[in-house]
Amino acid sequence: MAVKIYHGDILFTPAADRMEIHENSYIIVEDGVVSQICEKIPETYNGVEIVDYGDKLIIPAFSDLHVHGAQYVQRGIGMDCLLSDWLNHYTFPQESRFQSMEYAKNCYDAFVDEMILHGTFHANVFATIHRDATNYLFDKMEEKGMYGYVGKVNMDCNSPEFLIETTEESLNETEKYLAAHEGSKKIKTILAPRFAPTCSEKLITGLGKLAEKYHCGVHTHLVESIWEAQEALKLFPGYGSDAEIYERAGLMDHGPSIFAHVIFPSEEDKRIMKKHGSISVHCPDATVNIIAGIMPLQQMASENLKIAIGSDLAGGHGLAIYRQVARAVQLSKLKEFYEPNESKTITITQAFYHATKEAGSVFGKVGSFETGYAFNALVIDNMEDPWTKITAQEKLERFCYTGDDRNIRARYIDGELLK
Amino acid sequence: MAVKIYHGDILFTPAADRMEIHENSYIIVEDGVVSQICEKIPETYNGVEIVDYGDKLIIPAFSDLHVHGAQYVQRGIGMDCLLSDWLNHYTFPQESRFQSMEYAKNCYDAFVDEMILHGTFHANVFATIHRDATNYLFDKMEEKGMYGYVGKVNMDCNSPEFLIETTEESLNETEKYLAAHEGSKKIKTILAPRFAPTCSEKLITGLGKLAEKYHCGVHTHLVESIWEAQEALKLFPGYGSDAEIYERAGLMDHGPSIFAHVIFPSEEDKRIMKKHGSISVHCPDATVNIIAGIMPLQQMASENLKIAIGSDLAGGHGLAIYRQVARAVQLSKLKEFYEPNESKTITITQAFYHATKEAGSVFGKVGSFETGYAFNALVIDNMEDPWTKITAQEKLERFCYTGDDRNIRARYIDGELLK
């Protein structure tokens, strides 16, 4: 058994209201999995090499539960547009270029490298409708050792002619994609209907059958704006909620159901999500850039709905999930200021929990340092001015608000140091 | 006469609704001042050395019109606190440490270096009540070639016993500070009563006399929260508005009047500010962190009130003004979403204008590249992916949303390249 020991200030959040802080401690990792944390190394580990990170922070790596890999090249531009202009002038033409494998490779290589640079080792990614390019992204994330879900996008109506499939094409291409990756380990396929307004009922029903056959979950946008919520119900008459569209098709029975934004959930949406253990993904910067409102995060969490954090590149403009942790705290303050009866302010501890342990739960045991969790970890450096002391938790808070990739001194996946 | 010519994609905002973009052009600088921009160099400049920045951006340097230099060491921590806890547990104890010159030097050295690193060459800075430390900050900014205003803070009531002056002390120390810097050039003194709730009427009146004697402007917080606006009028009975407190004392007659936040201006506040050409400073991240609401920026600008951008470190958590430009666009969207009758969404062009030309107007001719403006400039690099083209304006937008100091390839003040 391969044993390694790391020394530093170890922080993680076993619960939304609890940051565990082990200053000047050791974390013992056996075969890439956390065995224990201690202030003094037990005698049984005598002779094991210790990697000493001094008073640097050792924290769990981040999960990004909603990100459009293909929108990487449009990050931080077109932000003056309203949603429809942004989709028609930037996003749709941009996604259509993924017919070209050369273009796709350039984009996905840079995208995956930048996720890892920012300490995101677990990601749930929307690709595009193009199967070949989606396969490339899948393989790239696998090659890098990431944990993830990758979805080939489906859209068979209300879409531009240069970015649309027939229902049959969409189902056939999706099945080929799922079949090609059966039995994959850390990277898995997921179904990714863009959202109800661009998917016919026949397509959604067909995807439900594929979910059963290939044991797949679903990743889509849910009640992400007032427009989307209304449009979904108009296009799916006889359905009582946006979530019911996916539930009735059987898309929530065979794997994780991951819903982006969830800004205006009805009681029925919440009931269905709770029943299926779905996870809602808060994407703070995107929600402001594409101005849809603010998720009632604290309220939903208090009702035991699962919450994760996402970058939603390129509605969001950056891939750093630690920055979205800070932004989630900020937006919760604005939410309470403007809608005090809807949701309350959250703490940095809660935001960090959603971005690590709770988000990580869809990938297995990642996002925490409790015994049995993968040692997927970041070492954080240089968060303190040399002439004044701050606490370990303050260093973590400062990293989320002001740090960048230069402060990530080392990266570990399954106990292996990334070079 | 020293002439230099720079080639690149030159961008600046002569007006709030106009971004001038000169791609593949030359900017001719004579004795540190912009002479002209042209696509072909006039013959009269034959033989002058050309610095070729290719298709990199050349943009005006930024101005930060509201920043607490002494709060540098608390950036990005304590953000879970409410305002009163934040002041009492972080800010006030922290500011009291500026009695120690060693502490002050460490902090102000790092603070000034980091402003310059982020391309802020013009700043209006709150120091603390301590005269020696404030002198050090003044000298440091002068030594670095910055343009600026530096204020020794005044507070003689409703303040903790470890951070308070008597009225007499406060006025005496301030006069000594002003006298020591009479005739200074690029860095100037400014009066800095903290805000109405911590200043007696006698103090404010005394500062008004110093303003007249030493030809100083004023820098303070104005209607920054509902609490502050109400408290000011309670403590100054007989005054009709927060702005009147400073106007009646004669503090707005002898130099720029610079007011931070201005989130809840009354009609009377606006009338007084317009009469005196005052400038209101929008500090987006601070306004969210310390949750006070959102300035009605677009509405105020449409009423011809002057607007600048500020970092408000450490209510704000970072010194990069370019990031606050992006944040100003974001917050204007939230403002319109929640208060559609109060203010509308602004563009990146307008936000950039407030952070460069309009903010720069309090320092002289800085913040634009029109003829006669100082060549205080940044060269911005690496905002484009190698496999896909974006426009010069999109590069600037991406820099504001996602760039960092690594993208600032060169920095010029008065035509001199900073080493």
mmCIF file of N, CA, C and O in Angstrom, chain A residues 278-331:
data_model
loop_
_atom_site.group_PDB
_atom_site.id
_atom_site.type_symbol
_atom_site.label_atom_id
_atom_site.label_comp_id
_atom_site.label_asym_id
_atom_site.label_seq_id
_atom_site.Cartn_x
_atom_site.Cartn_y
_atom_site.Cartn_z
ATOM 1 N N SER A 278 -32.049 15.456 -6.655
ATOM 2 C CA SER A 278 -31.413 16.310 -7.666
ATOM 3 C C SER A 278 -30.553 17.377 -7.009
ATOM 4 O O SER A 278 -30.756 17.732 -5.851
ATOM 5 N N ILE A 279 -29.620 17.904 -7.782
ATOM 6 C CA ILE A 279 -28.763 18.968 -7.270
ATOM 7 C C ILE A 279 -28.936 20.209 -8.153
ATOM 8 O O ILE A 279 -28.972 20.119 -9.378
ATOM 9 N N SER A 280 -29.130 21.365 -7.511
ATOM 10 C CA SER A 280 -29.322 22.634 -8.222
ATOM 11 C C SER A 280 -28.007 23.392 -8.223
ATOM 12 O O SER A 280 -27.327 23.450 -7.201
ATOM 13 N N VAL A 281 -27.662 23.990 -9.353
ATOM 14 C CA VAL A 281 -26.340 24.603 -9.481
ATOM 15 C C VAL A 281 -26.448 26.122 -9.548
ATOM 16 O O VAL A 281 -27.025 26.683 -10.481
ATOM 17 N N HIS A 282 -25.890 26.772 -8.533
ATOM 18 C CA HIS A 282 -25.881 28.232 -8.464
ATOM 19 C C HIS A 282 -24.643 28.743 -9.205
ATOM 20 O O HIS A 282 -23.520 28.340 -8.891
ATOM 21 N N CYS A 283 -24.856 29.640 -10.169
ATOM 22 C CA CYS A 283 -23.760 30.179 -10.986
ATOM 23 C C CYS A 283 -23.797 31.698 -10.854
ATOM 24 O O CYS A 283 -24.394 32.391 -11.687
ATOM 25 N N PRO A 284 -23.167 32.239 -9.805
ATOM 26 C CA PRO A 284 -23.397 33.646 -9.452
ATOM 27 C C PRO A 284 -23.084 34.645 -10.567
ATOM 28 O O PRO A 284 -23.937 35.473 -10.912
ATOM 29 N N ASP A 285 -21.882 34.609 -11.133
ATOM 30 C CA ASP A 285 -21.558 35.636 -12.129
ATOM 31 C C ASP A 285 -22.449 35.528 -13.359
ATOM 32 O O ASP A 285 -22.873 36.539 -13.916
ATOM 33 N N ALA A 286 -22.749 34.301 -13.779
ATOM 34 C CA ALA A 286 -23.596 34.125 -14.959
ATOM 35 C C ALA A 286 -24.979 34.708 -14.728
ATOM 36 O O ALA A 286 -25.562 35.352 -15.601
ATOM 37 N N THR A 287 -25.470 34.489 -13.542
ATOM 38 C CA THR A 287 -26.827 34.923 -13.231
ATOM 39 C C THR A 287 -26.921 36.448 -13.245
ATOM 40 O O THR A 287 -27.973 37.019 -13.522
ATOM 41 N N VAL A 288 -25.801 37.110 -12.983
ATOM 42 C CA VAL A 288 -25.782 38.574 -13.052
ATOM 43 C C VAL A 288 -25.529 39.030 -14.492
ATOM 44 O O VAL A 288 -26.207 39.925 -14.992
ATOM 45 N N ASN A 289 -24.568 38.406 -15.174
ATOM 46 C CA ASN A 289 -24.255 38.820 -16.544
ATOM 47 C C ASN A 289 -25.462 38.671 -17.463
ATOM 48 O O ASN A 289 -25.724 39.530 -18.301
ATOM 49 N N ILE A 290 -26.160 37.559 -17.329
ATOM 50 C CA ILE A 290 -27.286 37.293 -18.232
ATOM 51 C C ILE A 290 -28.587 37.687 -17.529
ATOM 52 O O ILE A 290 -29.677 37.375 -17.964
ATOM 53 N N ILE A 291 -28.434 38.384 -16.474
ATOM 54 C CA ILE A 291 -29.467 38.992 -15.642
ATOM 55 C C ILE A 291 -30.811 38.273 -15.633
ATOM 56 O O ILE A 291 -31.731 38.564 -16.390
ATOM 57 N N ALA A 292 -30.863 37.302 -14.754
ATOM 58 C CA ALA A 292 -32.087 36.528 -14.636
ATOM 59 C C ALA A 292 -32.672 36.590 -13.238
ATOM 60 O O ALA A 292 -33.799 36.165 -13.031
ATOM 61 N N GLY A 293 -31.913 37.123 -12.299
ATOM 62 C CA GLY A 293 -32.348 37.078 -10.903
ATOM 63 C C GLY A 293 -31.318 36.316 -10.092
ATOM 64 O O GLY A 293 -30.246 35.989 -10.596
ATOM 65 N N ILE A 294 -31.636 36.051 -8.833
ATOM 66 C CA ILE A 294 -30.683 35.388 -7.938
ATOM 67 C C ILE A 294 -31.356 34.170 -7.305
ATOM 68 O O ILE A 294 -32.459 34.271 -6.770
ATOM 69 N N MET A 295 -30.680 33.017 -7.370
ATOM 70 C CA MET A 295 -31.215 31.794 -6.761
ATOM 71 C C MET A 295 -31.454 31.996 -5.261
ATOM 72 O O MET A 295 -30.601 32.562 -4.577
ATOM 73 N N PRO A 296 -32.584 31.517 -4.746
ATOM 74 C CA PRO A 296 -32.825 31.588 -3.290
ATOM 75 C C PRO A 296 -32.058 30.476 -2.576
ATOM 76 O O PRO A 296 -32.648 29.563 -1.996
ATOM 77 N N LEU A 297 -30.729 30.564 -2.611
ATOM 78 C CA LEU A 297 -29.864 29.460 -2.192
ATOM 79 C C LEU A 297 -30.105 29.047 -0.746
ATOM 80 O O LEU A 297 -30.342 27.875 -0.451
ATOM 81 N N GLN A 298 -30.038 30.026 0.153
ATOM 82 C CA GLN A 298 -30.154 29.685 1.580
ATOM 83 C C GLN A 298 -31.506 29.037 1.865
ATOM 84 O O GLN A 298 -31.598 28.067 2.611
ATOM 85 N N GLN A 299 -32.543 29.576 1.236
ATOM 86 C CA GLN A 299 -33.881 29.031 1.460
ATOM 87 C C GLN A 299 -33.977 27.593 0.948
ATOM 88 O O GLN A 299 -34.481 26.704 1.632
ATOM 89 N N MET A 300 -33.456 27.353 -0.253
ATOM 90 C CA MET A 300 -33.508 26.004 -0.826
ATOM 91 C C MET A 300 -32.693 25.025 0.022
ATOM 92 O O MET A 300 -33.128 23.901 0.287
ATOM 93 N N ALA A 301 -31.514 25.463 0.456
ATOM 94 C CA ALA A 301 -30.677 24.580 1.282
ATOM 95 C C ALA A 301 -31.389 24.251 2.589
ATOM 96 O O ALA A 301 -31.317 23.123 3.083
ATOM 97 N N SER A 302 -32.102 25.236 3.129
ATOM 98 C CA SER A 302 -32.795 24.999 4.405
ATOM 99 C C SER A 302 -33.954 24.020 4.227
ATOM 100 O O SER A 302 -34.438 23.441 5.187
ATOM 101 N N GLU A 303 -34.397 23.839 2.979
ATOM 102 C CA GLU A 303 -35.439 22.840 2.693
ATOM 103 C C GLU A 303 -34.814 21.505 2.274
ATOM 104 O O GLU A 303 -35.485 20.651 1.699
ATOM 105 N N ASN A 304 -33.513 21.359 2.544
ATOM 106 C CA ASN A 304 -32.793 20.112 2.240
ATOM 107 C C ASN A 304 -32.701 19.792 0.760
ATOM 108 O O ASN A 304 -32.591 18.627 0.366
ATOM 109 N N LEU A 305 -32.746 20.821 -0.073
ATOM 110 C CA LEU A 305 -32.421 20.618 -1.485
ATOM 111 C C LEU A 305 -30.911 20.707 -1.626
ATOM 112 O O LEU A 305 -30.256 21.502 -0.951
ATOM 113 N N LYS A 306 -30.351 19.872 -2.500
ATOM 114 C CA LYS A 306 -28.896 19.889 -2.686
ATOM 115 C C LYS A 306 -28.490 21.042 -3.595
ATOM 116 O O LYS A 306 -29.138 21.303 -4.609
ATOM 117 N N ILE A 307 -27.376 21.686 -3.250
ATOM 118 C CA ILE A 307 -26.909 22.858 -3.999
ATOM 119 C C ILE A 307 -25.432 22.692 -4.342
ATOM 120 O O ILE A 307 -24.636 22.295 -3.491
ATOM 121 N N ALA A 308 -25.086 23.023 -5.578
ATOM 122 C CA ALA A 308 -23.679 23.067 -5.979
ATOM 123 C C ALA A 308 -23.387 24.449 -6.556
ATOM 124 O O ALA A 308 -24.286 25.286 -6.686
ATOM 125 N N ILE A 309 -22.115 24.662 -6.886
ATOM 126 C CA ILE A 309 -21.697 25.932 -7.488
ATOM 127 C C ILE A 309 -21.195 25.636 -8.904
ATOM 128 O O ILE A 309 -20.586 24.592 -9.151
ATOM 129 N N GLY A 310 -21.470 26.557 -9.827
ATOM 130 C CA GLY A 310 -20.987 26.385 -11.197
ATOM 131 C C GLY A 310 -20.428 27.684 -11.742
ATOM 132 O O GLY A 310 -20.790 28.770 -11.284
ATOM 133 N N SER A 311 -19.537 27.551 -12.723
ATOM 134 C CA SER A 311 -19.005 28.756 -13.368
ATOM 135 C C SER A 311 -19.936 29.217 -14.483
ATOM 136 O O SER A 311 -19.970 30.393 -14.818
ATOM 137 N N ASP A 312 -20.686 28.265 -15.074
ATOM 138 C CA ASP A 312 -21.489 28.548 -16.262
ATOM 139 C C ASP A 312 -20.722 29.356 -17.294
ATOM 140 O O ASP A 312 -21.276 30.241 -17.937
ATOM 141 N N LEU A 313 -19.433 29.075 -17.474
ATOM 142 C CA LEU A 313 -18.757 29.676 -18.609
ATOM 143 C C LEU A 313 -19.608 29.381 -19.847
ATOM 144 O O LEU A 313 -20.037 28.242 -20.025
ATOM 145 N N ALA A 314 -19.912 30.360 -20.733
ATOM 146 C CA ALA A 314 -19.442 31.710 -20.759
ATOM 147 C C ALA A 314 -20.550 32.715 -20.457
ATOM 148 O O ALA A 314 -20.410 33.883 -20.768
ATOM 149 N N GLY A 315 -21.686 32.252 -19.866
ATOM 150 C CA GLY A 315 -22.579 33.229 -19.247
ATOM 151 C C GLY A 315 -21.807 33.842 -18.094
ATOM 152 O O GLY A 315 -21.745 35.052 -17.922
ATOM 153 N N GLY A 316 -21.169 32.969 -17.316
ATOM 154 C CA GLY A 316 -20.134 33.416 -16.386
ATOM 155 C C GLY A 316 -18.866 33.672 -17.177
ATOM 156 O O GLY A 316 -18.686 33.108 -18.253
ATOM 157 N N HIS A 317 -17.980 34.514 -16.669
ATOM 158 C CA HIS A 317 -16.823 34.904 -17.474
ATOM 159 C C HIS A 317 -15.522 34.238 -17.043
ATOM 160 O O HIS A 317 -14.502 34.412 -17.698
ATOM 161 N N GLY A 318 -15.544 33.482 -15.946
ATOM 162 C CA GLY A 318 -14.286 32.881 -15.493
ATOM 163 C C GLY A 318 -14.498 31.475 -14.962
ATOM 164 O O GLY A 318 -15.593 31.126 -14.517
ATOM 165 N N LEU A 319 -13.431 30.663 -14.985
ATOM 166 C CA LEU A 319 -13.538 29.261 -14.579
ATOM 167 C C LEU A 319 -13.228 29.024 -13.105
ATOM 168 O O LEU A 319 -13.412 27.914 -12.612
ATOM 169 N N ALA A 320 -12.739 30.047 -12.399
ATOM 170 C CA ALA A 320 -12.311 29.834 -11.014
ATOM 171 C C ALA A 320 -13.527 29.650 -10.104
ATOM 172 O O ALA A 320 -14.274 30.595 -9.855
ATOM 173 N N ILE A 321 -13.715 28.439 -9.599
ATOM 174 C CA ILE A 321 -14.856 28.181 -8.717
ATOM 175 C C ILE A 321 -14.663 28.865 -7.363
ATOM 176 O O ILE A 321 -15.624 29.326 -6.741
ATOM 177 N N TYR A 322 -13.399 28.993 -6.903
ATOM 178 C CA TYR A 322 -13.189 29.688 -5.625
ATOM 179 C C TYR A 322 -13.732 31.108 -5.679
ATOM 180 O O TYR A 322 -14.249 31.626 -4.697
ATOM 181 N N ARG A 323 -13.638 31.757 -6.856
ATOM 182 C CA ARG A 323 -14.183 33.109 -6.955
ATOM 183 C C ARG A 323 -15.714 33.086 -6.899
ATOM 184 O O ARG A 323 -16.341 33.991 -6.347
ATOM 185 N N GLN A 324 -16.318 32.032 -7.450
ATOM 186 C CA GLN A 324 -17.782 31.918 -7.388
ATOM 187 C C GLN A 324 -18.254 31.622 -5.967
ATOM 188 O O GLN A 324 -19.397 31.913 -5.615
ATOM 189 N N VAL A 325 -17.381 31.041 -5.153
ATOM 190 C CA VAL A 325 -17.698 30.852 -3.732
ATOM 191 C C VAL A 325 -17.886 32.226 -3.076
ATOM 192 O O VAL A 325 -18.890 32.488 -2.398
ATOM 193 N N ALA A 326 -16.930 33.127 -3.316
ATOM 194 C CA ALA A 326 -17.050 34.488 -2.777
ATOM 195 C C ALA A 326 -18.285 35.175 -3.353
ATOM 196 O O ALA A 326 -19.045 35.844 -2.648
ATOM 197 N N ARG A 327 -18.469 34.997 -4.657
ATOM 198 C CA ARG A 327 -19.596 35.657 -5.321
ATOM 199 C C ARG A 327 -20.936 35.144 -4.789
ATOM 200 O O ARG A 327 -21.915 35.891 -4.725
ATOM 201 N N ALA A 328 -20.995 33.880 -4.406
ATOM 202 C CA ALA A 328 -22.240 33.324 -3.853
ATOM 203 C C ALA A 328 -22.583 34.016 -2.536
ATOM 204 O O ALA A 328 -23.754 34.296 -2.254
ATOM 205 N N VAL A 329 -21.555 34.303 -1.728
ATOM 206 C CA VAL A 329 -21.795 35.049 -0.490
ATOM 207 C C VAL A 329 -22.311 36.447 -0.838
ATOM 208 O O VAL A 329 -23.311 36.919 -0.283
ATOM 209 N N GLN A 330 -21.652 37.095 -1.791
ATOM 210 C CA GLN A 330 -22.065 38.451 -2.184
ATOM 211 C C GLN A 330 -23.520 38.478 -2.667
ATOM 212 O O GLN A 330 -24.311 39.324 -2.248
ATOM 213 N N LEU A 331 -23.855 37.542 -3.565
ATOM 214 C CA LEU A 331 -25.214 37.577 -4.124
ATOM 215 C C LEU A 331 -26.262 37.242 -3.073
ATOM 216 O O LEU A 331 -27.384 37.742 -3.128
#
